[in-house]
């Protein structure tokens, strides 16, 4: 009966050396297969753009006034017609030779490839802070052009909404002026009806009939005046809403490209929060409180300077 002893390191190395040809062939075949698979995978490039959203010019702090325009802009940007035009312009997603053309499939692939990320503010007032648009494609130049086209569609839609809001505002002003003119014309007619009702006639029945007719005319005029007054109130309310939309869109277009303005606003909110926290545990003479107050004053001066420069510049 033989004695089994453990093998040492040199014995294992000897076994590997004797099987070196088999090990080399297996490693070479695996490496070649991996290289061929990697070569078949196309390179993918990503292009992205960041749009800063600023609602600080809005008089009210209601973020719902800015959410509907943002959703409308994103829906318009990824609409069927715009994506079809981009696919046709750059001939995206080539189909296999011999297959029937299917533009709808290419548009769906483009819609899935475009990623829109909305970043919300973490300070008051709540609302969207920035919008990131990204797109991946095998050609880096085409990826950049697609993102640029999407940004141009976003800008054109924003300008169209502002023009539409301004047009609606002018139309409401014209309607209010017309209704006020009608109300001014109602006053002489009402006075004339009162004068006619005061004339005396010989026949008592005729006098009664005239008085009843005058009363009916005065009542109808009063009802018409009441309806016109309600219509004026409704038009004024719509004008106020349109003015809010125009006032929120105009400063946003001027300050959207100024990233320093958004950074200053975020820093101001952070410093104000620190001051509130210090106020609960320290006095105004505390060095940290004094330093925070000075930082807040510097930030407010810088924000005022940027705001005044954005208002004076075209």
CSV table of C-alpha atoms in Angstrom, one decimal:
chain,number,residue,atom,x,y,z
A,1,UNK,CA,0.0,0.0,0.0
A,2,UNK,CA,1.5,3.4,-1.1
A,3,UNK,CA,2.0,6.3,1.2
A,4,UNK,CA,0.1,9.5,0.1
A,5,UNK,CA,2.1,12.7,0.8
A,6,UNK,CA,1.0,16.3,0.1
A,7,UNK,CA,2.4,17.9,-3.0
A,8,UNK,CA,4.6,21.0,-2.8
A,9,UNK,CA,4.6,24.3,-4.7
A,10,UNK,CA,7.2,23.2,-7.2
A,11,UNK,CA,5.3,20.1,-8.1
A,12,UNK,CA,2.2,22.2,-8.9
A,13,UNK,CA,4.4,24.5,-11.0
A,14,UNK,CA,5.7,21.5,-12.8
A,15,UNK,CA,2.2,20.4,-13.7
A,16,UNK,CA,1.3,23.8,-15.0
A,17,UNK,CA,4.5,23.9,-17.1
A,18,UNK,CA,3.6,20.5,-18.6
A,19,UNK,CA,0.1,21.8,-19.5
A,20,UNK,CA,1.3,25.2,-20.7
A,21,UNK,CA,0.2,24.6,-24.3
A,22,UNK,CA,-3.4,23.7,-23.3
A,23,UNK,CA,-3.6,26.7,-21.0
A,24,UNK,CA,-2.3,29.0,-23.7
A,25,UNK,CA,-4.8,27.8,-26.3
A,26,UNK,CA,-7.8,28.2,-23.9
A,27,UNK,CA,-6.7,31.7,-22.8
A,28,UNK,CA,-6.0,32.8,-26.4
A,29,UNK,CA,-9.4,31.5,-27.7
A,30,UNK,CA,-11.3,33.3,-24.8
A,31,UNK,CA,-9.3,36.6,-25.5
A,32,UNK,CA,-10.1,36.5,-29.2
A,33,UNK,CA,-13.8,35.9,-28.6
A,34,UNK,CA,-14.0,38.7,-26.1
A,35,UNK,CA,-12.2,41.1,-28.4
A,36,UNK,CA,-14.6,40.2,-31.3
A,37,UNK,CA,-17.6,40.8,-29.1
A,38,UNK,CA,-16.3,44.1,-27.9
A,39,UNK,CA,-15.6,45.2,-31.4
A,40,UNK,CA,-19.2,44.6,-32.4
A,41,UNK,CA,-20.5,46.9,-29.6
A,42,UNK,CA,-20.7,50.4,-31.1
A,43,UNK,CA,-19.4,53.5,-29.2
A,44,UNK,CA,-22.1,55.6,-27.5
A,45,UNK,CA,-21.6,59.3,-26.9
A,46,UNK,CA,-23.8,61.4,-24.6
A,47,UNK,CA,-24.6,65.1,-25.0
A,48,UNK,CA,-26.5,67.1,-22.4
A,49,UNK,CA,-27.5,70.7,-21.7
A,50,UNK,CA,-28.6,72.5,-18.5
A,51,UNK,CA,-31.3,75.1,-18.5
A,52,UNK,CA,-31.6,77.3,-15.4
A,53,UNK,CA,-35.2,78.3,-14.4
A,54,UNK,CA,-35.7,81.5,-12.5
A,55,UNK,CA,-39.1,82.5,-11.1
A,56,UNK,CA,-37.7,85.3,-8.8
A,57,UNK,CA,-39.2,88.0,-11.0
A,58,UNK,CA,-42.7,86.7,-10.3
A,59,UNK,CA,-44.6,88.9,-7.9
A,60,UNK,CA,-46.4,86.0,-6.3
A,61,UNK,CA,-44.7,83.1,-4.6
A,62,UNK,CA,-47.1,80.5,-6.0
A,63,UNK,CA,-45.0,77.9,-7.9
A,64,UNK,CA,-48.1,76.6,-9.7
A,65,UNK,CA,-47.9,79.7,-11.9
A,66,UNK,CA,-44.7,78.4,-13.4
A,67,UNK,CA,-45.4,74.6,-13.5
A,68,UNK,CA,-48.0,74.6,-16.3
A,69,UNK,CA,-45.7,76.6,-18.7
A,70,UNK,CA,-42.8,74.2,-18.0
A,71,UNK,CA,-44.9,71.1,-18.6
A,72,UNK,CA,-46.2,72.7,-21.8
A,73,UNK,CA,-42.7,73.5,-23.0
A,74,UNK,CA,-41.4,69.9,-22.4
A,75,UNK,CA,-44.5,68.4,-24.1
A,76,UNK,CA,-44.0,70.7,-27.1
A,77,UNK,CA,-40.3,69.9,-27.2
A,78,UNK,CA,-41.0,66.1,-27.4
A,79,UNK,CA,-44.0,66.3,-29.6
A,80,UNK,CA,-44.5,63.9,-32.5
A,81,UNK,CA,-44.0,66.5,-35.2
A,82,UNK,CA,-40.7,67.9,-33.8
A,83,UNK,CA,-39.2,64.5,-33.2
A,84,UNK,CA,-40.2,63.4,-36.7
A,85,UNK,CA,-38.5,66.4,-38.1
A,86,UNK,CA,-35.3,65.7,-36.2
A,87,UNK,CA,-35.3,62.0,-37.3
A,88,UNK,CA,-35.7,63.1,-40.9
A,89,UNK,CA,-33.1,65.8,-40.7
A,90,UNK,CA,-30.3,63.6,-39.3
A,91,UNK,CA,-31.4,60.2,-40.6
A,92,UNK,CA,-31.4,58.7,-37.2
A,93,UNK,CA,-31.6,54.9,-36.4
A,94,UNK,CA,-30.8,53.4,-39.8
A,95,UNK,CA,-33.0,50.4,-40.5
A,96,UNK,CA,-31.8,47.1,-41.8
A,97,UNK,CA,-31.5,46.8,-45.6
A,98,UNK,CA,-34.7,45.4,-47.3
A,99,UNK,CA,-36.9,46.2,-44.3
A,100,UNK,CA,-39.9,48.5,-44.9
A,101,UNK,CA,-39.5,52.0,-43.7
A,102,UNK,CA,-41.0,52.7,-40.3
A,103,UNK,CA,-40.6,56.3,-39.2
A,104,UNK,CA,-42.8,55.8,-36.1
A,105,UNK,CA,-40.3,53.3,-34.7
A,106,UNK,CA,-37.4,55.7,-35.1
A,107,UNK,CA,-39.4,58.5,-33.4
A,108,UNK,CA,-40.2,56.2,-30.4
A,109,UNK,CA,-36.5,55.3,-30.1
A,110,UNK,CA,-35.6,59.0,-30.1
A,111,UNK,CA,-38.3,59.8,-27.5
A,112,UNK,CA,-36.9,57.0,-25.3
A,113,UNK,CA,-33.3,58.2,-25.9
A,114,UNK,CA,-34.0,61.8,-24.8
A,115,UNK,CA,-33.8,62.1,-21.0
A,116,UNK,CA,-35.3,65.2,-19.3
A,117,UNK,CA,-34.4,65.6,-15.6
A,118,UNK,CA,-36.1,68.4,-13.6
A,119,UNK,CA,-34.3,69.5,-10.4
A,120,UNK,CA,-36.5,71.0,-7.7
A,121,UNK,CA,-35.4,73.7,-5.3
A,122,UNK,CA,-34.6,72.7,-1.8
A,123,UNK,CA,-35.5,76.1,-0.4
A,124,UNK,CA,-38.6,78.4,-0.3
A,125,UNK,CA,-40.4,78.9,-2.6
A,126,UNK,CA,-40.7,75.4,-3.9
A,127,UNK,CA,-40.5,74.9,-7.7
A,128,UNK,CA,-38.3,73.7,-10.5
A,129,UNK,CA,-34.7,75.1,-10.4
A,130,UNK,CA,-33.1,73.6,-13.5
A,131,UNK,CA,-33.8,71.4,-16.4
A,132,UNK,CA,-31.3,68.9,-17.8
A,133,UNK,CA,-31.7,67.5,-21.3
A,134,UNK,CA,-29.4,64.6,-22.3
A,135,UNK,CA,-29.2,62.3,-25.4
A,136,UNK,CA,-27.0,59.3,-26.3
A,137,UNK,CA,-26.0,58.3,-29.9
A,138,UNK,CA,-23.2,56.6,-31.7
A,139,UNK,CA,-22.1,59.8,-33.5
A,140,UNK,CA,-21.0,62.6,-31.1
A,141,UNK,CA,-21.7,65.4,-33.6
A,142,UNK,CA,-25.3,64.2,-34.2
A,143,UNK,CA,-25.8,63.9,-30.5
A,144,UNK,CA,-24.8,67.5,-29.9
A,145,UNK,CA,-26.9,68.7,-32.8
A,146,UNK,CA,-30.0,66.9,-31.6
A,147,UNK,CA,-29.7,68.4,-28.1
A,148,UNK,CA,-29.1,71.9,-29.7
A,149,UNK,CA,-32.3,71.4,-31.8
A,150,UNK,CA,-34.3,70.5,-28.7
A,151,UNK,CA,-33.0,73.6,-26.9
A,152,UNK,CA,-34.0,75.8,-29.8
A,153,UNK,CA,-37.5,74.3,-29.8
A,154,UNK,CA,-37.7,75.0,-26.1
A,155,UNK,CA,-36.7,78.6,-26.6
A,156,UNK,CA,-39.0,79.1,-29.6
A,157,UNK,CA,-42.0,77.7,-27.6
A,158,UNK,CA,-41.2,79.9,-24.6
A,159,UNK,CA,-41.2,83.0,-26.9
A,160,UNK,CA,-44.4,81.9,-28.6
A,161,UNK,CA,-46.1,81.5,-25.2
A,162,UNK,CA,-45.0,85.0,-24.1
A,163,UNK,CA,-46.3,86.5,-27.4
A,164,UNK,CA,-49.6,84.7,-27.0
A,165,UNK,CA,-49.9,85.9,-23.4
A,166,UNK,CA,-49.2,89.5,-24.5
A,167,UNK,CA,-51.8,89.2,-27.3
A,168,UNK,CA,-54.4,87.9,-24.9
A,169,UNK,CA,-53.7,90.8,-22.5
A,170,UNK,CA,-54.2,93.4,-25.3
A,171,UNK,CA,-57.4,91.7,-26.3
A,172,UNK,CA,-58.7,91.8,-22.7
A,173,UNK,CA,-57.8,95.5,-22.5
A,174,UNK,CA,-59.7,96.2,-25.7
A,175,UNK,CA,-62.8,94.3,-24.4
A,176,UNK,CA,-62.7,96.2,-21.1
A,177,UNK,CA,-62.5,99.5,-22.9
A,178,UNK,CA,-65.5,98.5,-25.1
A,179,UNK,CA,-67.6,97.5,-22.1
A,180,UNK,CA,-66.8,100.7,-20.3
A,181,UNK,CA,-67.9,102.7,-23.4
A,182,UNK,CA,-71.2,100.8,-23.4
A,183,UNK,CA,-71.7,101.6,-19.7
A,184,UNK,CA,-71.1,105.3,-20.4
A,185,UNK,CA,-73.7,105.2,-23.1
A,186,UNK,CA,-76.2,103.6,-20.8
A,187,UNK,CA,-76.4,106.6,-18.5
A,188,UNK,CA,-77.9,109.1,-21.0
A,189,UNK,CA,-80.5,106.5,-22.1
A,190,UNK,CA,-81.5,105.9,-18.5
A,191,UNK,CA,-81.9,109.6,-17.9
A,192,UNK,CA,-84.0,110.0,-21.1
A,193,UNK,CA,-86.3,107.2,-20.0
A,194,UNK,CA,-86.8,108.9,-16.6
A,195,UNK,CA,-87.7,112.2,-18.3
A,196,UNK,CA,-90.1,110.5,-20.7
A,197,UNK,CA,-91.8,108.7,-17.8
A,198,UNK,CA,-92.3,112.1,-16.0
A,199,UNK,CA,-94.4,113.7,-18.8
A,200,UNK,CA,-98.1,114.2,-18.0
A,201,UNK,CA,-101.0,113.2,-20.4
A,202,UNK,CA,-104.7,113.8,-20.2
A,203,UNK,CA,-105.7,110.1,-20.1
A,204,UNK,CA,-104.9,108.3,-16.8
A,205,UNK,CA,-104.6,105.0,-18.5
A,206,UNK,CA,-102.0,106.3,-21.0
A,207,UNK,CA,-100.0,107.8,-18.1
A,208,UNK,CA,-100.1,104.4,-16.3
A,209,UNK,CA,-99.0,102.6,-19.4
A,210,UNK,CA,-96.1,105.0,-20.0
A,211,UNK,CA,-95.0,104.7,-16.4
A,212,UNK,CA,-95.1,100.9,-16.6
A,213,UNK,CA,-93.1,100.9,-19.8
A,214,UNK,CA,-90.6,103.3,-18.3
A,215,UNK,CA,-90.2,101.1,-15.2
A,216,UNK,CA,-89.7,98.0,-17.4
A,217,UNK,CA,-87.1,99.9,-19.5
A,218,UNK,CA,-85.3,101.1,-16.4
A,219,UNK,CA,-85.3,97.5,-15.0
A,220,UNK,CA,-83.9,96.1,-18.2
A,221,UNK,CA,-81.2,98.7,-18.3
A,222,UNK,CA,-80.3,98.0,-14.7
A,223,UNK,CA,-80.0,94.3,-15.5
A,224,UNK,CA,-77.8,95.0,-18.5
A,225,UNK,CA,-75.6,97.3,-16.4
A,226,UNK,CA,-75.3,94.6,-13.8
A,227,UNK,CA,-74.3,92.0,-16.4
A,228,UNK,CA,-71.8,94.3,-18.0
A,229,UNK,CA,-70.3,95.1,-14.5
A,230,UNK,CA,-69.8,91.4,-13.8
A,231,UNK,CA,-68.2,91.0,-17.3
A,232,UNK,CA,-65.8,93.8,-16.5
A,233,UNK,CA,-64.8,92.2,-13.2
A,234,UNK,CA,-64.2,88.9,-15.0
A,235,UNK,CA,-62.1,90.5,-17.7
A,236,UNK,CA,-60.1,92.4,-15.1
A,237,UNK,CA,-59.4,89.1,-13.3
A,238,UNK,CA,-58.2,87.5,-16.5
A,239,UNK,CA,-56.0,90.6,-17.2
A,240,UNK,CA,-54.4,90.2,-13.8
A,241,UNK,CA,-53.6,86.5,-14.5
A,242,UNK,CA,-52.1,87.4,-17.9
A,243,UNK,CA,-50.0,90.2,-16.4
A,244,UNK,CA,-48.6,87.7,-13.8
A,245,UNK,CA,-47.7,85.3,-16.6
A,246,UNK,CA,-46.0,88.0,-18.7
A,247,UNK,CA,-44.2,89.4,-15.7
A,248,UNK,CA,-42.9,86.0,-14.7
A,249,UNK,CA,-41.8,85.1,-18.3
A,250,UNK,CA,-40.0,88.3,-19.0
A,251,UNK,CA,-37.5,88.3,-16.1
A,252,UNK,CA,-37.1,84.6,-16.5
A,253,UNK,CA,-35.9,85.1,-20.0
A,254,UNK,CA,-33.4,87.8,-19.0
A,255,UNK,CA,-32.0,86.0,-15.9
A,256,UNK,CA,-32.2,82.4,-17.2
A,257,UNK,CA,-28.7,82.7,-18.8
A,258,UNK,CA,-27.2,84.2,-15.6
A,259,UNK,CA,-26.2,81.2,-13.5
A,260,UNK,CA,-24.6,83.5,-10.9
A,261,UNK,CA,-28.0,85.0,-10.1
A,262,UNK,CA,-29.4,81.6,-9.2
A,263,UNK,CA,-26.3,80.7,-7.2
A,264,UNK,CA,-26.6,83.9,-5.2
A,265,UNK,CA,-30.3,83.3,-4.5
A,266,UNK,CA,-29.5,79.8,-3.2
A,267,UNK,CA,-26.7,81.1,-1.1
A,268,UNK,CA,-28.9,83.9,0.3
A,269,UNK,CA,-31.5,81.3,1.3
A,270,UNK,CA,-28.8,79.2,3.0
A,271,UNK,CA,-27.5,82.2,5.0
A,272,UNK,CA,-31.0,83.2,6.0
A,273,UNK,CA,-31.6,79.7,7.3
A,274,UNK,CA,-28.3,79.8,9.3
A,275,UNK,CA,-29.3,83.1,10.8
A,276,UNK,CA,-32.6,81.6,11.9
A,277,UNK,CA,-30.8,78.7,13.5
A,278,UNK,CA,-28.3,80.9,15.3
A,279,UNK,CA,-31.1,83.2,16.6
A,280,UNK,CA,-32.5,80.3,18.7
A,281,UNK,CA,-29.2,79.6,20.5
A,282,UNK,CA,-27.2,82.8,20.3
A,283,UNK,CA,-27.5,86.6,20.6
A,284,UNK,CA,-26.9,89.2,18.0
A,285,UNK,CA,-23.4,89.9,19.4
A,286,UNK,CA,-22.3,86.3,18.7
A,287,UNK,CA,-19.3,86.3,16.2
A,288,UNK,CA,-21.1,83.7,14.1
A,289,UNK,CA,-24.2,85.8,14.0
A,290,UNK,CA,-22.3,88.9,13.1
A,291,UNK,CA,-20.4,87.0,10.3
A,292,UNK,CA,-23.7,85.6,8.9
A,293,UNK,CA,-25.3,89.1,8.9
A,294,UNK,CA,-22.4,90.5,7.0
A,295,UNK,CA,-22.5,87.7,4.4
A,296,UNK,CA,-26.2,88.3,4.0
A,297,UNK,CA,-25.7,92.0,3.4
A,298,UNK,CA,-23.0,91.3,0.8
A,299,UNK,CA,-25.2,88.8,-1.0
A,300,UNK,CA,-28.2,91.2,-1.0
A,301,UNK,CA,-26.1,93.9,-2.6
A,302,UNK,CA,-24.8,91.6,-5.3
A,303,UNK,CA,-28.4,90.3,-6.0
A,304,UNK,CA,-29.7,93.9,-6.3
A,305,UNK,CA,-26.8,94.7,-8.7
A,306,UNK,CA,-27.5,91.8,-10.9
A,307,UNK,CA,-31.3,92.5,-10.9
A,308,UNK,CA,-30.7,96.2,-11.8
A,309,UNK,CA,-28.3,95.2,-14.6
A,310,UNK,CA,-30.8,92.7,-16.0
A,311,UNK,CA,-33.6,95.2,-16.0
A,312,UNK,CA,-31.5,98.0,-17.8
A,313,UNK,CA,-29.9,95.7,-20.3
A,314,UNK,CA,-32.0,94.8,-23.4
